[in-house]
Tab-separated table of C-alpha atoms in Angstrom:
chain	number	residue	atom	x	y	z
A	1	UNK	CA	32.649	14.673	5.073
A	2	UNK	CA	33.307	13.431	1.814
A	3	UNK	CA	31.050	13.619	-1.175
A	4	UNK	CA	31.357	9.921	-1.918
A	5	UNK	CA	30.013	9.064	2.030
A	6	UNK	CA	27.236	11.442	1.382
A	7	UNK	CA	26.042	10.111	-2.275
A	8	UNK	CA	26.780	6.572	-1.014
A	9	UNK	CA	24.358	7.337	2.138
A	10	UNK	CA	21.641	8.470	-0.137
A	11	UNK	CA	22.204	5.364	-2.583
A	12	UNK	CA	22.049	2.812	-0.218
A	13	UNK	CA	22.697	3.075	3.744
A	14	UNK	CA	23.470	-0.630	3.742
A	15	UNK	CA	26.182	0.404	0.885
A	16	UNK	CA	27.229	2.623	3.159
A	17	UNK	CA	27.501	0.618	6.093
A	18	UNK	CA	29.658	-2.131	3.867
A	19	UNK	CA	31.883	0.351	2.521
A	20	UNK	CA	32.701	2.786	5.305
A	21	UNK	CA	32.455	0.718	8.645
A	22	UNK	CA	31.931	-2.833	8.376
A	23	UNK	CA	35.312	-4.492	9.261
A	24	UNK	CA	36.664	-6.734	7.963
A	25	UNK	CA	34.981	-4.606	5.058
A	26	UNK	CA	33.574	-7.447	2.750
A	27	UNK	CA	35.057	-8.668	-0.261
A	28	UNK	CA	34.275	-5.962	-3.674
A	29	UNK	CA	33.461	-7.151	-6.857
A	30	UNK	CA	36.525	-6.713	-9.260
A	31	UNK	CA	37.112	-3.430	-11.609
A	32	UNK	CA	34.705	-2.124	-13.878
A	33	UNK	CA	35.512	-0.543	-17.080
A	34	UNK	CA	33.988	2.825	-17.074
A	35	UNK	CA	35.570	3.549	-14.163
A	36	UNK	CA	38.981	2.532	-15.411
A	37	UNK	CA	38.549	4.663	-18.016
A	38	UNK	CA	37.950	7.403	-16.058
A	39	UNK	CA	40.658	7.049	-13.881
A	40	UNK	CA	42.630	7.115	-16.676
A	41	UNK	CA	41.638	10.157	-18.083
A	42	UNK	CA	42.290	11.908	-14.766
A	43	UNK	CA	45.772	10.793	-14.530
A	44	UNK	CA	46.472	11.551	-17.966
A	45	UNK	CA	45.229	15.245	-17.544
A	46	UNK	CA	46.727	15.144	-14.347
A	47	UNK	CA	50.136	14.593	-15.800
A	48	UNK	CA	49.495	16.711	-18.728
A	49	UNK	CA	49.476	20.187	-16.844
A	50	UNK	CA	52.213	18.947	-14.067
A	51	UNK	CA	54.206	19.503	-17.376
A	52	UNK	CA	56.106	22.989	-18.495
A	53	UNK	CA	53.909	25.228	-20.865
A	54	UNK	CA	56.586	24.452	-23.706
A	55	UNK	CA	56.337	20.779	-23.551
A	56	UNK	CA	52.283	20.561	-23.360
A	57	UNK	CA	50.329	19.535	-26.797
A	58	UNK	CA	47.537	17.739	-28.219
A	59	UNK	CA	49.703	15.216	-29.085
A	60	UNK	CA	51.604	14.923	-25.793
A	61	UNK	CA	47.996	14.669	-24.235
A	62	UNK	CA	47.217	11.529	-25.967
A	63	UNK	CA	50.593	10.128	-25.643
A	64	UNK	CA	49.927	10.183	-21.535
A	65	UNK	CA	46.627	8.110	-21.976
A	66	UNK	CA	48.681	5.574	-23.499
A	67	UNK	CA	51.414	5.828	-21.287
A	68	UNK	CA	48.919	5.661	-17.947
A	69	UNK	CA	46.459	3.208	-19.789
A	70	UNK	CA	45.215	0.053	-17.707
A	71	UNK	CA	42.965	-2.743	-19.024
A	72	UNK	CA	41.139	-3.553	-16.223
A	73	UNK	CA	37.507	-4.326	-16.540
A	74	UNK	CA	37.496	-4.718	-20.216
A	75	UNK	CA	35.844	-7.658	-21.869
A	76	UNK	CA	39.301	-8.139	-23.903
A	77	UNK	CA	42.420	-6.960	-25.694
A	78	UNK	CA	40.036	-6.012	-28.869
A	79	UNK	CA	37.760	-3.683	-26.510
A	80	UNK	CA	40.304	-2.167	-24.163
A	81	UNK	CA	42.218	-1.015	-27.434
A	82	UNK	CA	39.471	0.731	-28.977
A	83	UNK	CA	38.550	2.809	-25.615
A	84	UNK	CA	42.280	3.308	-25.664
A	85	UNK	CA	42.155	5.329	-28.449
A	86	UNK	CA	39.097	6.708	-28.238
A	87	UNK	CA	40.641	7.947	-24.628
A	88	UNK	CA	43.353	9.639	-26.541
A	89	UNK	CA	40.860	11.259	-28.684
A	90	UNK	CA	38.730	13.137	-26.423
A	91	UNK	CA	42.085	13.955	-24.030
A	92	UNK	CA	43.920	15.450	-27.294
A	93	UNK	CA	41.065	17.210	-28.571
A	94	UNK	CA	39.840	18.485	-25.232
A	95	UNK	CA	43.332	20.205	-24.915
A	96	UNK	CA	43.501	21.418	-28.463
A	97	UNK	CA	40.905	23.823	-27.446
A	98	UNK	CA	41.774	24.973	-24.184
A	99	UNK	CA	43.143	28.581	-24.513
A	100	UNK	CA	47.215	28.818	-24.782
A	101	UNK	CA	49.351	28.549	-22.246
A	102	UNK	CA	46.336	27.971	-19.798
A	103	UNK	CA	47.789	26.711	-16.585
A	104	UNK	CA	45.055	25.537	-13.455
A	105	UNK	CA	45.831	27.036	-10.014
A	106	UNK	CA	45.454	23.405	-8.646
A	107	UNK	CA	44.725	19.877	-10.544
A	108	UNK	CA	43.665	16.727	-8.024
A	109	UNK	CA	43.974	18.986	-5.302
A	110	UNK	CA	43.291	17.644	-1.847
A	111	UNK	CA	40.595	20.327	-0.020
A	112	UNK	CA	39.268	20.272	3.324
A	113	UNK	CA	37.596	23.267	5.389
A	114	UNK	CA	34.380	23.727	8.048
A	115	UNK	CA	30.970	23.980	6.306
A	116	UNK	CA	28.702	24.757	8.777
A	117	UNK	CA	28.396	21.991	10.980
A	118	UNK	CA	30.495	19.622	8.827
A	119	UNK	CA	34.106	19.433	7.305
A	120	UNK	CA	33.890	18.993	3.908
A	121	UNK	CA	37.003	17.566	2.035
A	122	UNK	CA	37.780	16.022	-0.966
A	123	UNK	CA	40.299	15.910	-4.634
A	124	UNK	CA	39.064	18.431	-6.760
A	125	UNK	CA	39.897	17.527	-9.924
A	126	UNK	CA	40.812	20.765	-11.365
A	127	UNK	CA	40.868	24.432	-9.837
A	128	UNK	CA	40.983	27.274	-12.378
A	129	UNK	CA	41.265	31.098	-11.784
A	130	UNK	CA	39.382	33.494	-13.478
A	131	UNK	CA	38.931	37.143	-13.613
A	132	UNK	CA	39.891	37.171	-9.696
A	133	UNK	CA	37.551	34.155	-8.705
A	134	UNK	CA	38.209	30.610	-8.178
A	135	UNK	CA	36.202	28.041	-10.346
A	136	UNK	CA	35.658	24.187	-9.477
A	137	UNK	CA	36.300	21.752	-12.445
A	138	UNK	CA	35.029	18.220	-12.589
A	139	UNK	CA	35.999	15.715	-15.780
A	140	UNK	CA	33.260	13.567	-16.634
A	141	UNK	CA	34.000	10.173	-18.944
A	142	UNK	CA	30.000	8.468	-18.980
A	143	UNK	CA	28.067	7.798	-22.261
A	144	UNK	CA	25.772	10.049	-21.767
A	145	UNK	CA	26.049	14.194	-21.913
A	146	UNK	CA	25.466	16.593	-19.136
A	147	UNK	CA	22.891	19.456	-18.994
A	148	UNK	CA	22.947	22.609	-16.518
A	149	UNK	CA	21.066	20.854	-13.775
A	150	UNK	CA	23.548	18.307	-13.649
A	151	UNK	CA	25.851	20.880	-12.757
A	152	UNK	CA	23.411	23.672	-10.907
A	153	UNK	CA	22.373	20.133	-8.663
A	154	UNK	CA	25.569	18.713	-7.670
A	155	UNK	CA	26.069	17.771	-4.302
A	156	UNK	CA	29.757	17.569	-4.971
A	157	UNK	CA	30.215	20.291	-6.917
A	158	UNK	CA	28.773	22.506	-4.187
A	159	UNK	CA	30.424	21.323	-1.479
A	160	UNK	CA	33.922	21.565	-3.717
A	161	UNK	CA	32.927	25.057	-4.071
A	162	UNK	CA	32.497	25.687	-0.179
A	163	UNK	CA	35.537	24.201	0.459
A	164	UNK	CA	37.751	25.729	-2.041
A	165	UNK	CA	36.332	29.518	-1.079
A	166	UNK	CA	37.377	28.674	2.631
A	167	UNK	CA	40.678	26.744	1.859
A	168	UNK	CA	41.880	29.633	-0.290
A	169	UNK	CA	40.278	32.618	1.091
A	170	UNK	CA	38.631	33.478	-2.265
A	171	UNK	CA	35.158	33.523	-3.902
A	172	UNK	CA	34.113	30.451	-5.493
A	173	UNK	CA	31.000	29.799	-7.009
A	174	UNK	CA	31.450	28.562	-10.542
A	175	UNK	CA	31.126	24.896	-11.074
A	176	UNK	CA	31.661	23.224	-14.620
A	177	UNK	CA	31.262	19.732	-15.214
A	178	UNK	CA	33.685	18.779	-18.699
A	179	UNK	CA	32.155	15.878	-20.805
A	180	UNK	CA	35.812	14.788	-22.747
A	181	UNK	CA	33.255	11.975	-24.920
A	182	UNK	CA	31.670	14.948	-26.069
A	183	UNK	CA	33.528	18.259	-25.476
A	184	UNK	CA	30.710	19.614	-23.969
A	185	UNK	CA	30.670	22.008	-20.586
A	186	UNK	CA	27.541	22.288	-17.860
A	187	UNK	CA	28.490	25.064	-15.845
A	188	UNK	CA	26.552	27.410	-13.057
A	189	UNK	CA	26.841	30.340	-10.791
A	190	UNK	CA	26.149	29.480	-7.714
A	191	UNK	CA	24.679	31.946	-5.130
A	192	UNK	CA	25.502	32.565	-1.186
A	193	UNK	CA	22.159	31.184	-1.254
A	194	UNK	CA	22.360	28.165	-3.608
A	195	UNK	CA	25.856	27.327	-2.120
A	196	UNK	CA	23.506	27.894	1.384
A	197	UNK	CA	21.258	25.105	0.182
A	198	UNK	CA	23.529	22.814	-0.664
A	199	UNK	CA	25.350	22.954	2.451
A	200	UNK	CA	22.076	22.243	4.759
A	201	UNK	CA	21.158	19.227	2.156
A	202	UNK	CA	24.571	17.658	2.699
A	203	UNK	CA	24.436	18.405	6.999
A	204	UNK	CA	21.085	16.835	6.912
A	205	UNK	CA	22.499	13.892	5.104
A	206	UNK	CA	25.359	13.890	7.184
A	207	UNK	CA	23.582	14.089	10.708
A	208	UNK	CA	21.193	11.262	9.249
A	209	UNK	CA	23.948	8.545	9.011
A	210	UNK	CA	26.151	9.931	11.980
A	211	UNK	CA	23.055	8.734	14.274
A	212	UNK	CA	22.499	5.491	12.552
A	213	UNK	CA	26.686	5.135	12.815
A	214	UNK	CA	26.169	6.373	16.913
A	215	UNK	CA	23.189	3.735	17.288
A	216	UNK	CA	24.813	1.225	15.891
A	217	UNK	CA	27.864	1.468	17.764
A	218	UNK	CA	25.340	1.309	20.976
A	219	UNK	CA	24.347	-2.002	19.764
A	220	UNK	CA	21.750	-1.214	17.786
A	221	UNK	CA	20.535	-3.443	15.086
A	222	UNK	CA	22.496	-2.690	11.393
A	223	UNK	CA	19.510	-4.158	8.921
A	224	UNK	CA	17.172	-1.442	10.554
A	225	UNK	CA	19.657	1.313	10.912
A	226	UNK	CA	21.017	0.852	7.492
A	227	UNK	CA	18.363	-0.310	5.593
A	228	UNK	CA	19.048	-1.808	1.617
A	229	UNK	CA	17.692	0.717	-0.533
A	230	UNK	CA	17.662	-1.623	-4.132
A	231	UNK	CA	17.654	-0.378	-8.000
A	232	UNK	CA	19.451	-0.062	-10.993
A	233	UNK	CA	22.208	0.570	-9.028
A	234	UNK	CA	22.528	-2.739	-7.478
A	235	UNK	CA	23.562	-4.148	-11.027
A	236	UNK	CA	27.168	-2.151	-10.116
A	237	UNK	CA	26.884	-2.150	-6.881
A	238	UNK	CA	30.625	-3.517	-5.048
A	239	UNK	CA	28.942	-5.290	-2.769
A	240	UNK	CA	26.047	-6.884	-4.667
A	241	UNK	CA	27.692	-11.155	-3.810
A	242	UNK	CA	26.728	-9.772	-0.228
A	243	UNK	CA	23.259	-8.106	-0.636
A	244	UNK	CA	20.557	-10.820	-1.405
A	245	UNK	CA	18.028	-8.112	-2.194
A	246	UNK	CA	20.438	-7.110	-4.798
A	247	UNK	CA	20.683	-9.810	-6.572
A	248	UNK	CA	16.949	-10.030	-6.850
A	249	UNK	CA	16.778	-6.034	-7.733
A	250	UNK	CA	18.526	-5.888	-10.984
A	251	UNK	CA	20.485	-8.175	-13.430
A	252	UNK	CA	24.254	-8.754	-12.983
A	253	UNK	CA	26.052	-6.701	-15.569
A	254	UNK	CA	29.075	-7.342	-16.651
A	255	UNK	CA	31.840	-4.663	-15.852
A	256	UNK	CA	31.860	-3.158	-19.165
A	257	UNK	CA	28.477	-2.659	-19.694
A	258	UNK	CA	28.362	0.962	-18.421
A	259	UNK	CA	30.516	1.350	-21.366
A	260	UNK	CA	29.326	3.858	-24.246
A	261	UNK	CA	27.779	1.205	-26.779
């Protein structure tokens, strides 16, 4: 149980129906920018502590943005360069202040452990240790900044957290979310019984879709068992040239408007 099938399930069960068991799985709309950026920014921190201690700088940082930079989704040339470099900004700076030496116990690590009535799994993007407990860090690349909640409410986050404790054999309950645009952190200490609540919100979520999967497979019909749920969303949304309701929901963006302005 992934967090992406869970927050997809919540968005929009026909989404989810599209994305995870429809096949042939429909055509997706092409890139979008923001999340080229983002994917960028992972690699480049990826690469950036797979690197010896001696070899790891600000500079070198923003060097690997450029060096794992892709264009796609970007209204042009002009745009995609400026993103570029603000990219190697935030990477070289967010570095710069991390304390010397500092080397994560994991980075894009693969998890995957029994949460009550679920398996929960996914890449953590970072996994620091500190002062004998494991901590779950998440990059973040949106225009906007993060606040507590974001962190304290995360689905993800908590789950992450679960998983990580079990996988290792080792308390985890600190969850940060790192805003590179800003150099921000959200961070929270999460309880047995936060971590508790979580867990029952995401096998709720998960036994709601495993029926409407098991019904469907019976035969049942898929517009009632995975109903459209439209918004905001729908202006992103991969599948919006297949989802009437949509279209009629919200405007269609084009893939660089999630950009910062």
């Amino acid at each position: 149980m992934t967090p992406a099938r869970l927050s997809t399930w919540q968005q929009c069960p026909r989404k989810y129906r599209m994305t995870y068991l429809d096949r042939p799985t429909p055509p997706r709309a092409g890139a979008r920018a923001n999340a080229t950026l983002g994917a960028v920014v992972h690699n480049a921190l990826k690469a950036y502590f797979d690197l010896r201690v001696d070899q790891r700088s600000p500079e070198r940082a923003s060097a690997l943005v450029r060096e794992h930079w892709k264009s796609d989704g970007f209204s042009g040339p002009e745009q995609a360069a400026e993103y570029r470099a603000r990219a190697q900004e935030w990477v070289g700076g967010y570095v710069a202040e991390l304390p010397e030496g500092e080397t994560p116990l994991a980075v894009e690590r693969w998890v995957s452990a029994p949460v009550g009535s679920i398996i929960a799994e996914g890449r953590v993007d970072r996994i620091d240790e500190r002062h004998g407990e494991l901590v779950v860090v998440d990059y973040k690349t949106g225009r906007y900044g993060l606040q507590v909640g974001d962190a304290r409410d995360s689905l993800a986050l908590g789950l992450y957290a679960l998983a990580v404790g079990k996988q290792f054999h080792r308390t985890c309950r600190r969850v940060e979310l790192h805003h590179l645009p800003t150099g921000t952190v959200a961070s929270w200490e999460h309880t047995e019984e936060s971590l508790a609540e979580l867990r029952v919100r995401a096998e709720q979520l998960a036994a709601e879709f495993q029926s409407a999967t098991d019904e469907l497979e019976l035969g049942g019909d898929p517009q009632a068992l995975f109903p459209v749920r439209t918004g905001k969303h729908c202006s992103w949304c991969d599948f919006r040239a297949h989802c009437a309701e949509g279209e009629q929901a919200a405007p269609d963006l084009p893939s660089w408007s999630a950009l910062e302005a």
